[in-house]
Protein backbone atom coordinates (compact mmCIF):
# COMPACT_ATOMS: atom_id res chain seq x y z
CA UNK A 1 -192.50 54.12 -102.91
CA UNK A 2 -192.79 51.63 -105.79
CA UNK A 3 -194.88 52.59 -108.79
CA UNK A 4 -198.08 50.51 -108.99
CA UNK A 5 -197.36 49.83 -112.66
CA UNK A 6 -193.89 48.48 -112.02
CA UNK A 7 -193.54 44.89 -113.20
CA UNK A 8 -190.77 42.41 -112.48
CA UNK A 9 -190.46 39.48 -114.86
CA UNK A 10 -188.48 36.40 -113.91
CA UNK A 11 -187.29 34.32 -116.88
CA UNK A 12 -185.85 30.82 -116.70
CA UNK A 13 -183.79 30.72 -119.88
CA UNK A 14 -183.58 27.64 -122.06
CA UNK A 15 -182.74 26.62 -125.61
CA UNK A 16 -186.32 26.50 -126.89
CA UNK A 17 -189.01 26.90 -124.18
CA UNK A 18 -188.74 29.80 -121.71
CA UNK A 19 -190.62 29.80 -118.40
CA UNK A 20 -191.83 33.29 -117.39
CA UNK A 21 -193.21 34.57 -114.09
CA UNK A 22 -194.64 38.09 -113.89
CA UNK A 23 -194.93 39.79 -110.49
CA UNK A 24 -196.43 43.15 -109.56
CA UNK A 25 -194.97 45.93 -107.42
CA UNK A 26 -195.83 44.06 -104.21
CA UNK A 27 -194.27 40.79 -105.34
CA UNK A 28 -197.47 38.86 -106.06
CA UNK A 29 -197.52 36.59 -109.09
CA UNK A 30 -199.66 38.06 -111.88
CA UNK A 31 -199.14 35.55 -114.64
CA UNK A 32 -197.09 32.54 -115.65
CA UNK A 33 -196.16 31.76 -119.23
CA UNK A 34 -194.19 29.24 -121.24
CA UNK A 35 -193.05 30.60 -124.59
CA UNK A 36 -190.91 29.28 -127.39
CA UNK A 37 -187.93 31.25 -128.65
CA UNK A 38 -189.65 33.35 -131.34
CA UNK A 39 -192.66 34.05 -129.14
CA UNK A 40 -190.35 35.15 -126.32
CA UNK A 41 -188.72 37.75 -128.60
CA UNK A 42 -192.16 39.14 -129.44
CA UNK A 43 -193.15 39.07 -125.75
CA UNK A 44 -190.17 41.25 -124.78
CA UNK A 45 -191.10 43.81 -127.41
CA UNK A 46 -194.62 44.09 -125.90
CA UNK A 47 -193.53 44.68 -122.29
CA UNK A 48 -193.98 48.20 -120.86
CA UNK A 49 -190.85 50.33 -120.91
CA UNK A 50 -188.73 50.23 -117.71
CA UNK A 51 -190.02 46.78 -116.77
CA UNK A 52 -187.43 44.70 -114.94
CA UNK A 53 -186.50 41.44 -116.68
CA UNK A 54 -184.49 39.18 -114.39
CA UNK A 55 -182.53 36.16 -115.62
CA UNK A 56 -179.86 33.83 -114.32
CA UNK A 57 -176.38 34.63 -115.65
CA UNK A 58 -176.05 31.58 -117.89
CA UNK A 59 -175.31 30.84 -121.54
CA UNK A 60 -177.11 33.34 -123.76
CA UNK A 61 -178.13 35.60 -120.86
CA UNK A 62 -176.06 38.56 -122.08
CA UNK A 63 -177.62 38.28 -125.54
CA UNK A 64 -181.13 38.46 -124.09
CA UNK A 65 -180.08 41.27 -121.75
CA UNK A 66 -178.89 43.36 -124.69
CA UNK A 67 -182.18 42.65 -126.49
CA UNK A 68 -184.06 43.89 -123.42
CA UNK A 69 -182.02 47.08 -123.41
CA UNK A 70 -182.93 47.72 -127.05
CA UNK A 71 -186.62 47.48 -126.08
CA UNK A 72 -186.21 49.95 -123.20
CA UNK A 73 -186.39 47.28 -120.50
CA UNK A 74 -184.14 46.90 -117.46
CA UNK A 75 -182.31 43.54 -117.55
CA UNK A 76 -180.91 42.12 -114.33
CA UNK A 77 -178.61 39.11 -114.41
CA UNK A 78 -178.23 37.11 -111.21
CA UNK A 79 -175.68 34.41 -110.40
CA UNK A 80 -177.41 31.04 -110.13
CA UNK A 81 -176.20 30.39 -106.57
CA UNK A 82 -177.87 33.60 -105.39
CA UNK A 83 -181.24 32.47 -106.79
CA UNK A 84 -181.29 29.07 -105.07
CA UNK A 85 -182.30 30.33 -101.57
CA UNK A 86 -185.42 31.97 -103.02
CA UNK A 87 -186.82 28.75 -104.48
CA UNK A 88 -189.80 27.75 -102.33
CA UNK A 89 -188.93 24.07 -102.25
CA UNK A 90 -185.52 22.51 -102.80
CA UNK A 91 -187.19 19.22 -103.70
CA UNK A 92 -189.56 20.65 -106.28
CA UNK A 93 -187.21 22.18 -108.81
CA UNK A 94 -188.82 22.95 -112.15
CA UNK A 95 -188.84 25.78 -114.66
CA UNK A 96 -191.94 27.44 -113.17
CA UNK A 97 -190.47 27.54 -109.66
CA UNK A 98 -187.12 28.71 -111.00
CA UNK A 99 -188.74 31.64 -112.84
CA UNK A 100 -190.60 32.68 -109.68
CA UNK A 101 -187.41 32.41 -107.60
CA UNK A 102 -185.56 34.60 -110.12
CA UNK A 103 -188.28 37.26 -109.96
CA UNK A 104 -188.23 37.18 -106.13
CA UNK A 105 -184.44 37.41 -105.99
CA UNK A 106 -184.40 40.39 -108.35
CA UNK A 107 -186.63 42.35 -105.99
CA UNK A 108 -184.16 42.16 -103.09
CA UNK A 109 -182.62 45.52 -102.30
CA UNK A 110 -179.22 44.06 -101.44
CA UNK A 111 -179.00 41.62 -104.35
CA UNK A 112 -175.80 41.60 -106.41
CA UNK A 113 -176.21 41.61 -110.18
CA UNK A 114 -173.90 40.67 -113.03
CA UNK A 115 -172.97 43.50 -115.37
CA UNK A 116 -174.24 43.06 -118.93
CA UNK A 117 -171.39 42.52 -121.38
CA UNK A 118 -171.42 44.19 -124.77
CA UNK A 119 -170.81 42.33 -128.03
CA UNK A 120 -167.12 43.26 -128.18
CA UNK A 121 -166.47 41.96 -124.67
CA UNK A 122 -168.14 38.65 -125.39
CA UNK A 123 -166.34 38.25 -128.71
CA UNK A 124 -162.97 38.85 -127.06
CA UNK A 125 -163.75 36.38 -124.30
CA UNK A 126 -164.62 33.75 -126.91
CA UNK A 127 -160.98 33.74 -128.02
CA UNK A 128 -159.93 32.98 -124.45
CA UNK A 129 -162.51 30.23 -124.03
CA UNK A 130 -161.48 28.51 -127.25
CA UNK A 131 -157.82 28.84 -126.28
CA UNK A 132 -158.53 27.08 -122.98
CA UNK A 133 -160.29 24.32 -124.90
CA UNK A 134 -157.28 23.88 -127.18
CA UNK A 135 -154.98 23.75 -124.13
CA UNK A 136 -157.03 20.91 -122.65
CA UNK A 137 -157.02 19.13 -126.00
CA UNK A 138 -153.26 19.57 -126.39
CA UNK A 139 -152.63 18.13 -122.94
CA UNK A 140 -154.94 15.19 -123.65
CA UNK A 141 -153.15 14.36 -126.92
CA UNK A 142 -149.68 14.56 -125.34
CA UNK A 143 -150.79 12.29 -122.48
CA UNK A 144 -152.31 9.90 -125.01
CA UNK A 145 -149.00 9.77 -126.89
CA UNK A 146 -147.06 9.13 -123.69
CA UNK A 147 -149.49 6.39 -122.72
CA UNK A 148 -149.11 4.64 -126.07
CA UNK A 149 -145.32 4.82 -125.90
CA UNK A 150 -145.32 3.55 -122.31
CA UNK A 151 -147.20 0.44 -123.46
CA UNK A 152 -144.02 -0.51 -125.32
CA UNK A 153 -141.56 0.37 -122.56
CA UNK A 154 -140.77 3.96 -123.59
CA UNK A 155 -141.16 6.34 -120.63
CA UNK A 156 -141.01 9.98 -121.70
CA UNK A 157 -140.31 12.93 -119.40
CA UNK A 158 -143.19 15.26 -118.53
CA UNK A 159 -142.42 18.10 -120.93
CA UNK A 160 -143.50 18.92 -124.45
CA UNK A 161 -139.92 19.30 -125.64
CA UNK A 162 -138.99 15.84 -124.35
CA UNK A 163 -141.96 14.30 -126.12
CA UNK A 164 -141.10 16.14 -129.34
CA UNK A 165 -137.54 14.78 -129.24
CA UNK A 166 -138.75 11.25 -128.55
CA UNK A 167 -141.18 11.29 -131.47
CA UNK A 168 -138.40 12.44 -133.81
CA UNK A 169 -135.83 9.95 -132.51
CA UNK A 170 -135.32 7.16 -135.06
CA UNK A 171 -133.81 4.84 -132.45
CA UNK A 172 -136.94 5.05 -130.30
CA UNK A 173 -139.20 4.66 -133.32
CA UNK A 174 -137.34 1.46 -134.23
CA UNK A 175 -138.46 -0.05 -130.92
CA UNK A 176 -142.14 0.40 -131.87
CA UNK A 177 -144.20 -1.97 -134.01
CA UNK A 178 -144.42 -0.84 -137.62
CA UNK A 179 -148.22 -1.03 -137.46
CA UNK A 180 -148.24 1.55 -134.63
CA UNK A 181 -146.10 4.18 -136.34
CA UNK A 182 -148.87 5.60 -138.62
CA UNK A 183 -151.10 6.09 -135.58
CA UNK A 184 -148.31 7.80 -133.63
CA UNK A 185 -147.52 10.06 -136.59
CA UNK A 186 -151.19 10.96 -137.02
CA UNK A 187 -151.52 11.91 -133.33
CA UNK A 188 -148.28 13.88 -133.53
CA UNK A 189 -149.56 15.85 -136.52
CA UNK A 190 -152.85 16.57 -134.74
CA UNK A 191 -150.94 17.71 -131.65
CA UNK A 192 -148.86 20.10 -133.73
CA UNK A 193 -151.97 21.53 -135.38
CA UNK A 194 -153.58 22.21 -132.00
CA UNK A 195 -150.43 23.94 -130.74
CA UNK A 196 -150.35 26.07 -133.89
CA UNK A 197 -153.95 27.13 -133.26
CA UNK A 198 -153.07 28.12 -129.71
CA UNK A 199 -150.19 30.23 -131.05
CA UNK A 200 -152.52 31.88 -133.60
CA UNK A 201 -155.01 32.74 -130.86
CA UNK A 202 -152.19 34.18 -128.73
CA UNK A 203 -151.27 36.49 -131.60
CA UNK A 204 -154.88 37.59 -132.02
CA UNK A 205 -155.32 38.22 -128.28
CA UNK A 206 -152.09 40.22 -128.24
CA UNK A 207 -153.46 42.33 -131.12
CA UNK A 208 -156.69 42.92 -129.17
CA UNK A 209 -154.70 43.97 -126.11
CA UNK A 210 -152.47 46.29 -128.12
CA UNK A 211 -155.45 48.06 -129.70
CA UNK A 212 -157.20 48.74 -126.38
CA UNK A 213 -155.82 51.59 -124.24
CA UNK A 214 -157.16 49.95 -121.08
CA UNK A 215 -155.29 46.72 -121.81
CA UNK A 216 -152.11 48.65 -122.58
CA UNK A 217 -152.45 50.47 -119.26
CA UNK A 218 -153.01 47.20 -117.36
CA UNK A 219 -149.82 45.72 -118.82
CA UNK A 220 -147.77 48.40 -117.04
CA UNK A 221 -148.15 46.26 -113.93
CA UNK A 222 -145.46 43.61 -113.49
CA UNK A 223 -146.92 40.13 -113.96
CA UNK A 224 -149.73 41.26 -116.25
CA UNK A 225 -149.20 40.33 -119.89
CA UNK A 226 -151.42 40.65 -122.98
CA UNK A 227 -153.42 37.54 -122.12
CA UNK A 228 -154.30 38.70 -118.60
CA UNK A 229 -154.89 42.31 -119.62
CA UNK A 230 -157.21 41.40 -122.49
CA UNK A 231 -159.18 38.90 -120.38
CA UNK A 232 -159.52 41.44 -117.56
CA UNK A 233 -160.83 44.24 -119.78
CA UNK A 234 -163.14 41.87 -121.66
CA UNK A 235 -164.56 40.61 -118.35
CA UNK A 236 -164.98 43.80 -116.30
CA UNK A 237 -164.56 46.68 -118.78
CA UNK A 238 -163.87 49.86 -116.80
CA UNK A 239 -164.61 48.13 -113.46
CA UNK A 240 -167.50 50.50 -112.73
CA UNK A 241 -169.63 47.68 -111.28
CA UNK A 242 -167.18 47.35 -108.35
CA UNK A 243 -167.22 49.98 -105.63
CA UNK A 244 -163.62 49.37 -104.62
CA UNK A 245 -160.67 47.08 -105.24
CA UNK A 246 -161.65 44.79 -102.37
CA UNK A 247 -164.89 43.94 -104.16
CA UNK A 248 -162.98 42.98 -107.32
CA UNK A 249 -160.57 40.81 -105.32
CA UNK A 250 -163.51 39.08 -103.61
CA UNK A 251 -165.27 38.57 -106.97
CA UNK A 252 -162.11 36.92 -108.28
CA UNK A 253 -162.05 34.55 -105.29
CA UNK A 254 -158.79 35.97 -103.90
CA UNK A 255 -160.15 36.62 -100.40
CA UNK A 256 -160.46 34.10 -97.52
CA UNK A 257 -163.70 32.37 -96.66
CA UNK A 258 -165.22 33.19 -93.28
CA UNK A 259 -167.04 31.24 -90.61
CA UNK A 260 -167.33 33.93 -87.94
CA UNK A 261 -169.77 34.26 -85.08
CA UNK A 262 -169.97 35.86 -81.66
CA UNK A 263 -167.37 38.45 -82.50
CA UNK A 264 -164.76 35.81 -83.29
CA UNK A 265 -163.37 35.78 -86.82
CA UNK A 266 -162.44 32.41 -88.32
CA UNK A 267 -160.81 32.71 -91.73
CA UNK A 268 -160.31 29.78 -94.08
CA UNK A 269 -158.72 29.31 -97.49
CA UNK A 270 -159.43 31.52 -100.48
CA UNK A 271 -163.04 31.36 -101.62
CA UNK A 272 -162.22 30.45 -105.26
CA UNK A 273 -165.52 32.05 -106.32
CA UNK A 274 -166.58 33.42 -109.69
CA UNK A 275 -164.01 33.80 -112.46
CA UNK A 276 -161.55 30.89 -112.21
CA UNK A 277 -159.82 31.89 -115.44
CA UNK A 278 -158.90 35.43 -114.37
CA UNK A 279 -157.89 34.26 -110.91
CA UNK A 280 -155.54 31.68 -112.42
CA UNK A 281 -153.96 34.26 -114.74
CA UNK A 282 -153.33 36.68 -111.88
CA UNK A 283 -151.83 33.98 -109.67
CA UNK A 284 -149.57 32.82 -112.50
CA UNK A 285 -148.49 36.43 -113.03
CA UNK A 286 -147.72 36.68 -109.31
CA UNK A 287 -145.11 33.94 -109.76
CA UNK A 288 -143.00 36.18 -111.98
CA UNK A 289 -143.33 39.03 -109.48
CA UNK A 290 -142.08 36.82 -106.67
CA UNK A 291 -139.14 35.58 -108.75
CA UNK A 292 -138.17 39.15 -109.65
CA UNK A 293 -138.46 40.23 -106.01
CA UNK A 294 -136.19 37.36 -104.96
CA UNK A 295 -133.49 38.43 -107.42
CA UNK A 296 -133.91 42.20 -106.96
CA UNK A 297 -131.07 44.31 -105.61
CA UNK A 298 -132.12 45.80 -102.22
CA UNK A 299 -130.76 49.17 -103.32
CA UNK A 300 -132.87 49.36 -106.47
CA UNK A 301 -135.89 47.22 -105.47
CA UNK A 302 -139.35 48.69 -106.01
CA UNK A 303 -141.83 49.23 -103.18
CA UNK A 304 -143.72 46.09 -104.18
CA UNK A 305 -140.56 43.99 -104.22
CA UNK A 306 -139.62 45.30 -100.78
CA UNK A 307 -143.11 44.26 -99.60
CA UNK A 308 -142.86 40.79 -101.18
CA UNK A 309 -139.49 39.78 -99.68
CA UNK A 310 -140.48 39.67 -95.97
CA UNK A 311 -143.86 38.27 -96.96
CA UNK A 312 -142.19 35.33 -98.71
CA UNK A 313 -139.97 34.69 -95.69
CA UNK A 314 -142.87 34.12 -93.28
CA UNK A 315 -145.69 32.70 -95.42
CA UNK A 316 -146.02 29.54 -97.55
CA UNK A 317 -145.41 29.87 -101.27
CA UNK A 318 -149.08 29.54 -102.26
CA UNK A 319 -150.26 32.18 -99.79
CA UNK A 320 -147.65 34.63 -101.04
CA UNK A 321 -148.89 34.19 -104.61
CA UNK A 322 -152.50 34.80 -103.58
CA UNK A 323 -151.48 37.89 -101.59
CA UNK A 324 -149.65 39.31 -104.61
CA UNK A 325 -152.57 38.49 -106.92
CA UNK A 326 -154.96 40.17 -104.46
CA UNK A 327 -152.79 43.30 -104.46
CA UNK A 328 -152.63 43.29 -108.26
CA UNK A 329 -156.42 43.00 -108.48
CA UNK A 330 -156.84 46.11 -106.34
CA UNK A 331 -154.24 48.01 -108.34
CA UNK A 332 -155.87 47.02 -111.62
CA UNK A 333 -159.26 48.16 -110.32
CA UNK A 334 -157.83 51.60 -109.53
CA UNK A 335 -156.14 51.88 -112.92
CA UNK A 336 -159.25 50.85 -114.89
CA UNK A 337 -161.80 52.72 -112.77
CA UNK A 338 -159.86 55.99 -112.72
CA UNK A 339 -158.19 55.69 -116.13
CA UNK A 340 -154.76 56.16 -114.58
CA UNK A 341 -151.36 54.73 -115.49
CA UNK A 342 -149.50 52.55 -113.01
CA UNK A 343 -147.68 54.56 -110.34
CA UNK A 344 -145.34 52.55 -108.12
CA UNK A 345 -145.24 55.45 -105.61
CA UNK A 346 -149.00 55.86 -105.32
CA UNK A 347 -148.95 54.30 -101.84
CA UNK A 348 -147.21 57.44 -100.55
CA UNK A 349 -150.48 59.34 -101.10
CA UNK A 350 -152.47 57.04 -98.81
CA UNK A 351 -154.01 58.95 -95.84
CA UNK A 352 -152.38 56.62 -93.29
CA UNK A 353 -148.93 57.21 -94.82
CA UNK A 354 -149.50 60.96 -94.90
CA UNK A 355 -150.59 60.89 -91.25
CA UNK A 356 -147.45 58.97 -90.25
CA UNK A 357 -145.28 61.49 -92.07
CA UNK A 358 -146.96 64.41 -90.32
CA UNK A 359 -146.41 62.76 -86.95
CA UNK A 360 -142.75 62.14 -87.78
CA UNK A 361 -142.27 65.78 -88.81
CA UNK A 362 -144.04 67.03 -85.69
CA UNK A 363 -141.85 64.85 -83.49
């Protein structure tokens, strides 16, 4: 039975003005507030210990969640799409209604919450976010250079090395107007600087991964490099918020969507939910696994490579990659959750395999 003093506070986060909705143990609204940033900090310090403070998992949410923990409060972060059904009116969306919907959603017994990241996790993820930004910028600059050269009849192949050679080719430069060359050189220099920054971030991420035992353990899996390992550990830590590997795979969007009813299961494409970045890294890593499985000697192939070969013969290329990434997600969950090194023969300990062996021996 809920304590009569239990309070659930729904907060609609913002840059300056925060909308707050306080509800009692039965879910009734007690009070509504709108506080500026400094006043909100003071408000949190005055709340009774063990009060639940619910927020959408948006920019700055983890910072406020850590502040709540320091004040003895219980922060609960909810994905925005899970709050939407609890808004009373879809047409009347405002900060007050959002705060009430957040408080209502937090009180649901089967609600899924986002784990609060610590400062180290967020700092490590910042390197990955900035790296992705530099990648987009690098691609934009290279496309801009190709577009400018195409205006003067110079079509360059779609690779960075081809573009580099073209920009250094004096014969091609002679075909360009002299007034355009300073602009091309300036863009080229900027492109090189961005690529150097990406390389510097890669070195820093590799150092992070090398210094973390969990990242080192994750890299024992084929197809998981420093970038993937560091991003995985920074995102999910020890994976304690997931009950099993299937939950992690579903969180990564590596499971099919469903539209099932009446006992009939209808499966669609992968859901592509949640963390697009991690899902992309795992799928890219699955490419190397498939290539190695294709070239592996049948006599020395690992259990995973033996599993991949027939899979690749009957399924499209994209589905094979998702299947491998799904398998890797489950393996990574087990390694992080249990603190174990990668064991390619772990499947032999599965109860179904043991049962089959016992039947074979008995026969």
